Coordinates of C-alpha atoms in Angstrom, one line a residue:
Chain A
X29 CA 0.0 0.0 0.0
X30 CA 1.0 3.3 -0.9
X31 CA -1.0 5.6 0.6
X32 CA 0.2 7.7 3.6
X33 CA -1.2 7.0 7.0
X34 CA -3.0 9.8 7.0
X35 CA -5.6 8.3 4.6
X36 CA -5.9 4.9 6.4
X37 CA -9.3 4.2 7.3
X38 CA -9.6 1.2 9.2
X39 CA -6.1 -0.5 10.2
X40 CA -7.0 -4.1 11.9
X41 CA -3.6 -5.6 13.0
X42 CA -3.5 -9.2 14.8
X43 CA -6.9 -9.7 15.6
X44 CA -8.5 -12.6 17.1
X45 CA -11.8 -13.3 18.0
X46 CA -13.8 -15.8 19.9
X47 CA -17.0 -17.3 20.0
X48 CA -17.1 -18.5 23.3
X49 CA -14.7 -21.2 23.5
X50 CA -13.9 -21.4 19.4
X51 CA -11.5 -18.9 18.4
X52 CA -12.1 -17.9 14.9
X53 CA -9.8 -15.1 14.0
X54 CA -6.3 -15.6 14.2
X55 CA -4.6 -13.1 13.7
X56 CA -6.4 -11.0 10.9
X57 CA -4.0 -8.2 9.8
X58 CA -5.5 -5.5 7.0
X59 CA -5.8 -2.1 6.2
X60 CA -8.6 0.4 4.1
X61 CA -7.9 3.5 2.7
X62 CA -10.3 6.7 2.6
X63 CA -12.2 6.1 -0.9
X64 CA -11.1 2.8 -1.5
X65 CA -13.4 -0.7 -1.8
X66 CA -12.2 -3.2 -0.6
X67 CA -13.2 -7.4 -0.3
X68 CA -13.0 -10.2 2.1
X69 CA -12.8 -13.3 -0.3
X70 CA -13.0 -16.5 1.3
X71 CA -15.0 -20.0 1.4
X72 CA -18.0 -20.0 4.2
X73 CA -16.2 -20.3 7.5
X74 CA -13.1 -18.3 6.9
X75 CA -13.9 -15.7 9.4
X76 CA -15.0 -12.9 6.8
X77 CA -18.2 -12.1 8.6
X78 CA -16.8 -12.7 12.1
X79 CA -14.0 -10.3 10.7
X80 CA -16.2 -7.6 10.3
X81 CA -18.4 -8.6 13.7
X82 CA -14.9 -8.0 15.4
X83 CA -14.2 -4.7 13.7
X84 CA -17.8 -3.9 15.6
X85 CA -16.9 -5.3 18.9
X86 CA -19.8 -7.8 18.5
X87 CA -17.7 -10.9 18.7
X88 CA -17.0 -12.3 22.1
X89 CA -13.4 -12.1 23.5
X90 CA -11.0 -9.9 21.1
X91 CA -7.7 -8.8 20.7
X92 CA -4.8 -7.3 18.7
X93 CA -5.8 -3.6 17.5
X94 CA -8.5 -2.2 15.3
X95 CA -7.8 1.2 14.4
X96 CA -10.2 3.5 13.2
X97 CA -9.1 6.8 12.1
X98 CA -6.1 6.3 13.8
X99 CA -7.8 5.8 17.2
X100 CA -7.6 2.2 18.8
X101 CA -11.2 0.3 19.6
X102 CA -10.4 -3.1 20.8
X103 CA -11.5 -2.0 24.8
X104 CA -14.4 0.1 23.5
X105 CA -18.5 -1.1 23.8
X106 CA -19.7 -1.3 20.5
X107 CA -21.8 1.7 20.2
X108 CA -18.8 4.1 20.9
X109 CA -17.2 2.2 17.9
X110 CA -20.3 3.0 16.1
X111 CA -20.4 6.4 16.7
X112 CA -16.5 6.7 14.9
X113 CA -18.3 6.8 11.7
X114 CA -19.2 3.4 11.2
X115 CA -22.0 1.6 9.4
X116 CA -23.1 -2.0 9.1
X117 CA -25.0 -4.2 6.9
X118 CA -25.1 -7.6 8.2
X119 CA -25.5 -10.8 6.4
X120 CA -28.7 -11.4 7.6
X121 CA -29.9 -7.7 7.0
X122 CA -30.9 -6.7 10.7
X123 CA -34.4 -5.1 9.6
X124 CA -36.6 -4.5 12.4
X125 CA -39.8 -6.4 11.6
X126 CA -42.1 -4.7 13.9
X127 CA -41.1 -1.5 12.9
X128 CA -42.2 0.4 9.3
X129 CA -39.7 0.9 6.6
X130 CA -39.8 4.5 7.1
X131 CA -39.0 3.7 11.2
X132 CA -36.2 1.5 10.4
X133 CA -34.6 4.0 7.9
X134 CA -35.1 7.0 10.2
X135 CA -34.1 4.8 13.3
X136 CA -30.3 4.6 13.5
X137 CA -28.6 7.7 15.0
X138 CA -26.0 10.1 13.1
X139 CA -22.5 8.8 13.8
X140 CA -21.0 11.5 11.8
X141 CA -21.7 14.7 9.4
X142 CA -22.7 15.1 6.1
X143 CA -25.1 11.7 5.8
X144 CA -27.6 11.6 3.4
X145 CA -31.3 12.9 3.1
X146 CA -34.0 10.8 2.7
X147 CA -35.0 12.5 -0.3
X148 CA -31.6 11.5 -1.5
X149 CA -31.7 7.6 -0.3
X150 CA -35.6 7.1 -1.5
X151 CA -34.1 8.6 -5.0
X152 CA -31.5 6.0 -4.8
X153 CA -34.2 3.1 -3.7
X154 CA -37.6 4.4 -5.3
X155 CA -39.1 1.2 -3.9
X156 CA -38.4 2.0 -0.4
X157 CA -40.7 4.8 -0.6
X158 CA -43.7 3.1 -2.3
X159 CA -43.0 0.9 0.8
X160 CA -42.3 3.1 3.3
X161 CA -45.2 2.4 5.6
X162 CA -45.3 -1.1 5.5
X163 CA -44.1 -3.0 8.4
X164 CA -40.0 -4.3 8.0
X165 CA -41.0 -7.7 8.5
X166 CA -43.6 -7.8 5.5
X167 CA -40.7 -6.7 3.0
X168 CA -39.3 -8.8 0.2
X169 CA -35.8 -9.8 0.7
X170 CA -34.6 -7.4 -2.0
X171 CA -36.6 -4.7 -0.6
X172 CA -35.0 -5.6 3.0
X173 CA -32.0 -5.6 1.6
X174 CA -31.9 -2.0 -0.1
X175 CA -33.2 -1.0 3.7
X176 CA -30.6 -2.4 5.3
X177 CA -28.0 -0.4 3.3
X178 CA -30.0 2.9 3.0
X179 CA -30.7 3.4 6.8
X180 CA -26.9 3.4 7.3
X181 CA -26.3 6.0 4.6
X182 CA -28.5 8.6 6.6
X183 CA -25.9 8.5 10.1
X184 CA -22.9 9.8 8.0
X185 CA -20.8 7.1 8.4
X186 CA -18.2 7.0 6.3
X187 CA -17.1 3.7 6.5
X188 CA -19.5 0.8 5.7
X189 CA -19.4 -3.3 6.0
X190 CA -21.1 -5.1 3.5
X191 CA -21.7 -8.7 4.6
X192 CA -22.7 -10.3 1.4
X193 CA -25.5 -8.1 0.4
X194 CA -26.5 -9.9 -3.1
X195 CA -26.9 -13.4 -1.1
X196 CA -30.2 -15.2 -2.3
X197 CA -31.5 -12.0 -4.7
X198 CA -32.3 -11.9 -8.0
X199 CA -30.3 -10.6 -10.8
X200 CA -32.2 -7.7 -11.1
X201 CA -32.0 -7.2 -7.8
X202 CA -28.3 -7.8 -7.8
X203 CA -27.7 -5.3 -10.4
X204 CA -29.4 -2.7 -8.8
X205 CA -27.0 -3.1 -5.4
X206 CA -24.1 -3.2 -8.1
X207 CA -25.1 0.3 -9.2
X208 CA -25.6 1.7 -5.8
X209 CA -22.7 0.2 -4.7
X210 CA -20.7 2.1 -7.2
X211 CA -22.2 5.1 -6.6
X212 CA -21.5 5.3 -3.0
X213 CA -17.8 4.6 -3.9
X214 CA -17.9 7.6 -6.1
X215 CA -19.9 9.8 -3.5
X216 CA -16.3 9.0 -1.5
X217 CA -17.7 6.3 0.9
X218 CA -14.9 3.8 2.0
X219 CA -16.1 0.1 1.7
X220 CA -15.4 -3.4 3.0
X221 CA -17.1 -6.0 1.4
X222 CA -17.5 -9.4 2.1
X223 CA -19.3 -11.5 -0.8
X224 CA -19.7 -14.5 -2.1
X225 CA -20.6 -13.4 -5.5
X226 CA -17.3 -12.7 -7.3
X227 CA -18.8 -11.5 -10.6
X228 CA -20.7 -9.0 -8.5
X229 CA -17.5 -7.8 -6.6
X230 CA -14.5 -7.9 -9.2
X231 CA -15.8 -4.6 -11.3
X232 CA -16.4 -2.9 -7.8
X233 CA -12.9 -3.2 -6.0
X234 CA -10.1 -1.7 -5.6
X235 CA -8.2 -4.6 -4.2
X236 CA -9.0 -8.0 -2.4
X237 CA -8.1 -9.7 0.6
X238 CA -7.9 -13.4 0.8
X239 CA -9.2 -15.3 4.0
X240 CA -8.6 -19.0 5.0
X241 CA -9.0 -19.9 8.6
X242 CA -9.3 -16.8 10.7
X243 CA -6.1 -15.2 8.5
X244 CA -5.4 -12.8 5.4
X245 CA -3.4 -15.2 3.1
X246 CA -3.1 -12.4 0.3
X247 CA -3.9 -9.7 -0.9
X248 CA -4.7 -9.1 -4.6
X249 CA -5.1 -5.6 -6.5
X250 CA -7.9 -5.1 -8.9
X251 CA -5.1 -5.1 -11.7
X252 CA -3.7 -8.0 -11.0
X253 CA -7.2 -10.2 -11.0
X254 CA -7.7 -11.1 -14.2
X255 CA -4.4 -13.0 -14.8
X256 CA -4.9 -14.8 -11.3
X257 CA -8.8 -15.9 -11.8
X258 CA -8.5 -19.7 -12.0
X259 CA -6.3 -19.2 -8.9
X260 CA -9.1 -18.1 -7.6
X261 CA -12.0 -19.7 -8.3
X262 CA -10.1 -23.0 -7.1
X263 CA -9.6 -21.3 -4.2
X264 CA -13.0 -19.9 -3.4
X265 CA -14.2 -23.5 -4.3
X266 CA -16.7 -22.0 -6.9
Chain B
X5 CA -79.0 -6.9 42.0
X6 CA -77.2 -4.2 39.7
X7 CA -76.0 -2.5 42.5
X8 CA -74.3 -5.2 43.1
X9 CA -73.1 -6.4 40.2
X10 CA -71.6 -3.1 39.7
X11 CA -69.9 -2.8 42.6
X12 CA -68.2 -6.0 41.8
X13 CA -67.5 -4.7 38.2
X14 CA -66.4 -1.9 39.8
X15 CA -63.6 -3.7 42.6
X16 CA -62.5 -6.0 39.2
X17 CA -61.7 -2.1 37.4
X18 CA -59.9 -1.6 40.2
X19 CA -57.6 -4.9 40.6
X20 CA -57.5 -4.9 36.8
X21 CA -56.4 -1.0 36.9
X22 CA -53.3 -2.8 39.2
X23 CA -52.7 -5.8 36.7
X24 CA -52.6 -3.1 34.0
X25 CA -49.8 -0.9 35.9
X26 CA -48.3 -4.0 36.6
X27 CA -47.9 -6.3 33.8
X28 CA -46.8 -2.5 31.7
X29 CA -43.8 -2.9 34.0
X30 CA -43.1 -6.0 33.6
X31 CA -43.9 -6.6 29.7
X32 CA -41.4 -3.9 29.0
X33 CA -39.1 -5.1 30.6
X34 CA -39.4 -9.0 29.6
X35 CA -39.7 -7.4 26.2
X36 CA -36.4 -5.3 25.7
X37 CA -34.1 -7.0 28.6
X38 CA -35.1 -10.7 28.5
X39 CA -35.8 -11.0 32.4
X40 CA -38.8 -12.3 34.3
X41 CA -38.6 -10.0 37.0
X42 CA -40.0 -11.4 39.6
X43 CA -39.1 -9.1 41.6
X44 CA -42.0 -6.9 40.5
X45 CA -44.2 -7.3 42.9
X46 CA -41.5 -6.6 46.0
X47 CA -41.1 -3.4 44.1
X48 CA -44.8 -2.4 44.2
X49 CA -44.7 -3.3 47.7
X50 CA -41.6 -1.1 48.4
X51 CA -43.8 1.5 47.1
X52 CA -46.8 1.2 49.4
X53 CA -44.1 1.1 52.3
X54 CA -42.1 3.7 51.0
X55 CA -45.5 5.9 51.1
X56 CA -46.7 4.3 54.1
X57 CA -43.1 5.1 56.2
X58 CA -42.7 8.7 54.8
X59 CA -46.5 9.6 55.8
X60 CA -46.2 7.7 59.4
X61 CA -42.3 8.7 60.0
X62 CA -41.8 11.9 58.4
X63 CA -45.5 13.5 57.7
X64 CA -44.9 13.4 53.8
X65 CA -48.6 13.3 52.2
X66 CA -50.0 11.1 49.1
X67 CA -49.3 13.4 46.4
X68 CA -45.5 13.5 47.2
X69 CA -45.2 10.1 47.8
X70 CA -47.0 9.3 44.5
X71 CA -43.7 10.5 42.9
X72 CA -41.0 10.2 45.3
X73 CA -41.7 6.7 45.9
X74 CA -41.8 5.4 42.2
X75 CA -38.8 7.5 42.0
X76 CA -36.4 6.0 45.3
X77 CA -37.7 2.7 43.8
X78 CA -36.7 3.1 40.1
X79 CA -33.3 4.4 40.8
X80 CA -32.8 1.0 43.6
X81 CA -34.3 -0.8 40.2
X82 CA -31.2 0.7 37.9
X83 CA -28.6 -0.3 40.8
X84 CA -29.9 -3.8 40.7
X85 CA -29.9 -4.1 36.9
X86 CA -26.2 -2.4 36.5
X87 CA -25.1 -4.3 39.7
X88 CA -26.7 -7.9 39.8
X89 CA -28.9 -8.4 36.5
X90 CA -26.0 -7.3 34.0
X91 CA -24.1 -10.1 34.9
X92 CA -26.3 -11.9 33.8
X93 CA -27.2 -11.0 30.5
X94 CA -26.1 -14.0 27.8
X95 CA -27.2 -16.6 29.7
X96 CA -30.1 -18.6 30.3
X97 CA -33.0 -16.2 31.6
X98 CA -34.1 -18.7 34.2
X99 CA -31.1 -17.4 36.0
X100 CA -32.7 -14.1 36.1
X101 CA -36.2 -15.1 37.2
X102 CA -34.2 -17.3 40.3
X103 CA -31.9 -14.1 40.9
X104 CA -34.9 -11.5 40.8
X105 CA -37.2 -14.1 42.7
X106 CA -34.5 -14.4 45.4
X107 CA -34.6 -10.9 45.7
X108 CA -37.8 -10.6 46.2
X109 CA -38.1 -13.3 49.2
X110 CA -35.5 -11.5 50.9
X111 CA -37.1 -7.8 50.8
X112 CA -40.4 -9.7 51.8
X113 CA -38.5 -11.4 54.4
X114 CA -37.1 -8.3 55.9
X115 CA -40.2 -6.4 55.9
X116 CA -42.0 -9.3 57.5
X117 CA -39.1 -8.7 60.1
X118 CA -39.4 -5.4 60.4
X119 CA -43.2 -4.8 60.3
X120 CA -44.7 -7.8 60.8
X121 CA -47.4 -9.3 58.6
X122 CA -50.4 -7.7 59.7
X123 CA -51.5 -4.7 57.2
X124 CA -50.7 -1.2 58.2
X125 CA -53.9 1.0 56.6
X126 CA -52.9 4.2 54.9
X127 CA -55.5 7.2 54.9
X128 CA -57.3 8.0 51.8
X129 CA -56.1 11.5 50.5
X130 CA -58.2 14.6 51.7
X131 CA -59.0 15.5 48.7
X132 CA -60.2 12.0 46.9
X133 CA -62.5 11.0 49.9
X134 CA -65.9 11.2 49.7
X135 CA -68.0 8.8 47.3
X136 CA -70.4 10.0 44.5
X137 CA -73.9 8.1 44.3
X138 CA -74.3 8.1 40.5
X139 CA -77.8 6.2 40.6
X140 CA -77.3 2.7 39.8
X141 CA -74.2 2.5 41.9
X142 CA -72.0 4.4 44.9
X143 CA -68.8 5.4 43.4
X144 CA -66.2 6.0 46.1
X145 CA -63.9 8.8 44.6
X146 CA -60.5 7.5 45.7
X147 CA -61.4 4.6 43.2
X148 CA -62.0 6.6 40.2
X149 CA -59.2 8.3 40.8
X150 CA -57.0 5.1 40.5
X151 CA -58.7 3.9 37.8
X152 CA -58.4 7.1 35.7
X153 CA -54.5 7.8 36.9
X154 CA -53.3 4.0 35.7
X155 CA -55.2 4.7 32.2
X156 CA -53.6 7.6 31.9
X157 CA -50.1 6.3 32.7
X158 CA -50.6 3.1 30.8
X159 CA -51.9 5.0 27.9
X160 CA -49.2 7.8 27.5
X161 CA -46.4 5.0 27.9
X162 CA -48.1 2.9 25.1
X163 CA -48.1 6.0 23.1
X164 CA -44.2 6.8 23.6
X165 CA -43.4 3.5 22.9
X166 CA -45.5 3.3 19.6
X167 CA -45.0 6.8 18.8
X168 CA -41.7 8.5 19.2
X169 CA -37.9 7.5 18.1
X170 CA -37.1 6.8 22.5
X171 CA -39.7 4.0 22.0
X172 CA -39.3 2.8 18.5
X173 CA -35.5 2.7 20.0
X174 CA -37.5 0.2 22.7
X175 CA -39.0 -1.8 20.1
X176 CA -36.0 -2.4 18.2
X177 CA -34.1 -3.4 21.1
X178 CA -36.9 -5.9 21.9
X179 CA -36.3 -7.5 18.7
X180 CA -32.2 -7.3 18.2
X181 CA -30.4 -5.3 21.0
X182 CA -27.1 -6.2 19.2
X183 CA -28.1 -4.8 15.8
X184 CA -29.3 -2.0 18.1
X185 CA -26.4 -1.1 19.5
X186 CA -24.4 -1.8 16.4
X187 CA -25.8 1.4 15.1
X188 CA -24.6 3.6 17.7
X189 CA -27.6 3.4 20.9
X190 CA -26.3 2.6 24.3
X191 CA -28.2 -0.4 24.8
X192 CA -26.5 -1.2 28.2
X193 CA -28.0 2.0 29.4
X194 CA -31.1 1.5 27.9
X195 CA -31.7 -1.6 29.6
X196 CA -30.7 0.1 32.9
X197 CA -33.1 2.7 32.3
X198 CA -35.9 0.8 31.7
X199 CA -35.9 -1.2 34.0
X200 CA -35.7 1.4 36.9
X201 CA -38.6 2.7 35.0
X202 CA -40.7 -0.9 35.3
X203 CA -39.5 -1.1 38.8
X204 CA -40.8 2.7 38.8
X205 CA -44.5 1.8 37.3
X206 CA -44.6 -1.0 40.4
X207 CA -43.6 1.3 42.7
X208 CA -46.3 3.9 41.5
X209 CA -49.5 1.3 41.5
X210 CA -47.9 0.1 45.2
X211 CA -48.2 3.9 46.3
X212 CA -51.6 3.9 44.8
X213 CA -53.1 0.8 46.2
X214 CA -51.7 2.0 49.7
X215 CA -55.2 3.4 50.3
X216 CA -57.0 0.3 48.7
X217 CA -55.6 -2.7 49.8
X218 CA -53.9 -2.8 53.4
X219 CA -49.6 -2.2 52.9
X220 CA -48.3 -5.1 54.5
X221 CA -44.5 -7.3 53.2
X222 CA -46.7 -9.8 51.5
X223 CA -48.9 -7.7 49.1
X224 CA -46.5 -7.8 46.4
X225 CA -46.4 -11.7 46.1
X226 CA -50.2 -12.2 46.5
X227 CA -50.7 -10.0 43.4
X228 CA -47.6 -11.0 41.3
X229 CA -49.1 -14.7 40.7
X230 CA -52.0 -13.0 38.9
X231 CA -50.1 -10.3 36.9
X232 CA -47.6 -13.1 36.0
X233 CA -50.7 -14.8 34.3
X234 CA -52.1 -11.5 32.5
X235 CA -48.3 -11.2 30.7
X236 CA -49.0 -14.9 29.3
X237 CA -52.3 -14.8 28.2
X238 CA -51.7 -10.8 27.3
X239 CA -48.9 -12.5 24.8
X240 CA -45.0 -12.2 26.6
X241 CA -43.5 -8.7 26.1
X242 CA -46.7 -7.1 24.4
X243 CA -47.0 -3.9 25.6
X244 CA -51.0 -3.3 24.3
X245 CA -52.0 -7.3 25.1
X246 CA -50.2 -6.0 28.8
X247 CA -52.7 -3.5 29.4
X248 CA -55.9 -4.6 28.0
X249 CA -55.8 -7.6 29.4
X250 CA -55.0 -6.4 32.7
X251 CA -58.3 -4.3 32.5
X252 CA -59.9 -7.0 30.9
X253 CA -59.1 -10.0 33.4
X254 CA -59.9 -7.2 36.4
X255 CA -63.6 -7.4 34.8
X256 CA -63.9 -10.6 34.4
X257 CA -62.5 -11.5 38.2
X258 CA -65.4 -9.2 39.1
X259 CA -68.6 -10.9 37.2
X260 CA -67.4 -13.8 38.4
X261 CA -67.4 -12.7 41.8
X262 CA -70.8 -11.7 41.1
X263 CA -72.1 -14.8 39.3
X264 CA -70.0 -17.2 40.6
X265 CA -68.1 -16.6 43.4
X266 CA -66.8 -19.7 44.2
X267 CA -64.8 -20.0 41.2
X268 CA -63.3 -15.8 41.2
X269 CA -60.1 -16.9 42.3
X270 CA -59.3 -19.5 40.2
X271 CA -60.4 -17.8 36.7
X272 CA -57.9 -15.8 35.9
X273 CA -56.0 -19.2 35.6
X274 CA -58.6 -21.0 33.8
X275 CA -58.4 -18.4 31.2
X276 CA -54.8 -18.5 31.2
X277 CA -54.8 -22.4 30.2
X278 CA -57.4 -21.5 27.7
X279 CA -55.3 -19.1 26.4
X280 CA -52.0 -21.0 26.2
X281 CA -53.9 -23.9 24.7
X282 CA -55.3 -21.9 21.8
X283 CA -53.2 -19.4 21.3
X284 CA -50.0 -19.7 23.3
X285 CA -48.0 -17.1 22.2
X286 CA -50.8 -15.5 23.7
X287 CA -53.8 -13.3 22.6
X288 CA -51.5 -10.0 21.7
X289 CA -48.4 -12.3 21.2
X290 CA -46.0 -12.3 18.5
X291 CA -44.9 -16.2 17.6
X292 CA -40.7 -15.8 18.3

């Protein structure tokens, strides 16, 4: 990496993480840049959604460091984390399904400056506002889905993790997250993605990070992807 | 004949009034912190004592205690959640029904100590005595006053919690306190907060039934059974099912006290294995 320090993001250096008596990181060492998109590649159970759990504090036991904007979070409760600018989308989306779509969107507070507008989000996800008052719970996945992503564009976090956000949708669907995704990363929001769906995160990133057991094996710039694909999709198992 | 039968309508608005204030409390909490607290009804007790003591001890009238009571009580509730309960949280919540009902036995057993278990009476306020004959029935005041003051608070706490962003923060941490918290809320304090503010609501109907009932160390646990069995058929953690159902089985206690006395005490808990064998999530009840 090139960049200066003063651009890093999100520095996570020799993390591990328990689940009560299984320890699933082991050591995770990587680093995001303002602006940049990066992945988490790995098979299911290589610790790519416990890695961004950990980042959160929402793992059991952790150590090593996880710096954010330079300042060190592995002692703090999870919503001072939060509050440095974070946002989360978790794998299995998180919507509240007692709550309306409008009351899930508006329900997260700001964590920083500058977040979007709901005029600006339901422009960006036209269905969420034809749905707006229906309950979370009675939304279709894809609808749930774009929820989950908008409500943490309104806090002004600047930093958001993706966990697999195009798992079970249709293409359609799929696309549509592709083209948001984008736009956020040209809007200046810094991204860590964890996916399953290669062809969906290739175009997107600016580099990726390989996980196997609880560890970053390599790391692999957008550049270099297309030469090392079959690598790669031996090594994803797909 | 109606006379009668109203005045029993009447004493079931009343006790339901009670279960309404009661199972609020405890719904809420059950709801958003996972713990049967049954230490609900020594806090509604601590109430009626705390109002009882400050008028006997210190000369501090109703209207005070009605706040300063509910007030000592909920701040005792947030040192027992931050201190005890919090230590708990993860596992199993048996182990905070055992700790809260372990609690409870040893307040009750300290009061029995200290007071004995024969009921102290408290004087109706000066300004709610008096009874009002409205025809087919004698209405005392001090009665309509209860009933009116726990609609009032069980209303205005449904409405925060179904109508602003402090209750749809409540609602959300019922459902996923971790997702919650994820996005920035301090859910530990949140859970602190409310419940001192259930152990506050007990606190409040204790000071209120001071004048009703007689304020003696084993009031809480005589009335806890019931309330325990308007949360389950109300539906666990539902706030609305909480309240109307507390009204609801107060009326129905009455009638049958009226039509068939024999059977008042034990229909609450006919109605509760009615309930849990049609509908057991219960009738306001979310399947989990």
């Amino acid at each position: 990496m090139s960049d200066g320090a003063s651009t890093e993001i999100l520095r996570v250096s020799g993390l591990h993480a328990f689940y009560g008596e299984s320890h699933i990181l082991h050591g995770v060492d990587f680093s995001v840049s303002k602006g940049e998109l990066v992945t988490l590649l790995g098979r299911n159970g290589s610790g790519r959604t416990t890695t961004l759990k950990a980042i959160l504090g929402l793992t059991g036991k952790r150590t090593g460091s996880v710096l954010l904007n330079g300042r060190e979070t592995i002692a703090m409760p999870t919503h001072r984390i939060a509050h440095l600018g974070l946002g989360w989308c978790p794998e299995e989306r998180g919507i509240f399904a007692s709550l309306s779509a409008e009351e899930n969107l508006l329900l997260p507070p700001a964590v920083g400056s500058g977040g979007m507008s709901v005029a600006e989000i339901y422009e960006m996800f036209p269905n969420l506002a034809e749905r707006r008052r229906s309950p979370g719970g009675r939304l279709s996945g894809g609808e749930q889905q774009m929820l989950a992503l908008a409500r943490i564009l309104r806090t002004g976090a600047r930093l958001l993790l993706l966990d697999e956000i195009t798992e079970g949708l249709a293409p359609v669907i799929v696309q549509a997250l592709g083209k948001a995704v984008a736009s956020l990363k040209a809007r200046g929001f810094t991204i860590v993605l964890v996916e399953q769906n290669f062809r969906f995160a290739a175009p997107l990133a600016d580099r990726h990070y390989l996980l196997e057991h609880g560890r970053i094996i390599d790391q692999i710039p957008a550049g270099a992807l297309g030469a090392r694909e079959p690598e790669l999709q031996r090594f994803l198992g797909v | 004949m109606t006379q009668a039968l109203f005045g029993q309508l009447l004493v079931g608005l009343i006790n339901g009034s009670f279960y309404a204030l009661l199972s609020l409390g405890l719904a809420i909490i059950f709801g958003l912190l996972d713990v049967v607290n049954f230490a609900h009804g020594a806090q509604y007790m601590l109430g009626a004592y705390l109002a009882w003591m400050g008028l006997t001890w210190l000369g501090i009238g109703y209207w005070v205690a009605l706040f300063a009571a509910p007030a000592a009580v909920g701040i005792l509730g947030m040192a027992v959640e931050r201190l005890l309960l919090r230590r708990l949280r993860g596992l199993d919540n048996l182990y905070g029904l055992l700790l809260t009902f372990g609690l409870a036995l040893a307040v009750e057993g300290l009061f029995r100590q200290g007071f004995g278990i024969s009921g102290n009476s408290y004087p109706v306020p000066a300004q709610l005595t008096g009874a009002k004959n409205l025809g087919f029935m004698v209405l005392p005041i001090y009665r309509a006053w209860v009933v009116v003051a726990s609609l009032v608070v069980c209303f205005s706490s449904w409405l925060v919690i179904e109508k602003t962003r402090l209750g749809a923060y409540l609602r959300a941490g019922t459902e996923n306190p971790r997702m919650l918290q994820a996005f920035g809320v301090n859910v530990p304090l949140m859970f602190t907060v409310t419940y001192g503010f259930g152990a506050a609501l007990a606190a409040f109907a204790g000071v209120m039934a001071a004048p009703v009932y007689q304020v003696t160390p084993t009031m809480g646990s005589q009335v806890i059974i019931v309330v325990f069995a308007v949360v389950v058929i109300g539906g666990m953690g539902s706030i609305l099912g909480a309240i109307v159902t507390g009204l609801g089985l107060g009326l129905l206690e009455g009638a049958a006290k009226f039509f068939w006395p024999e059977i008042s005490g034990t229909v609450v808990f006919i109605a509760m294995a009615l309930v849990l064998l049609l509908r057991p999530a219960g009738l306001f009840g979310r399947q989990r």
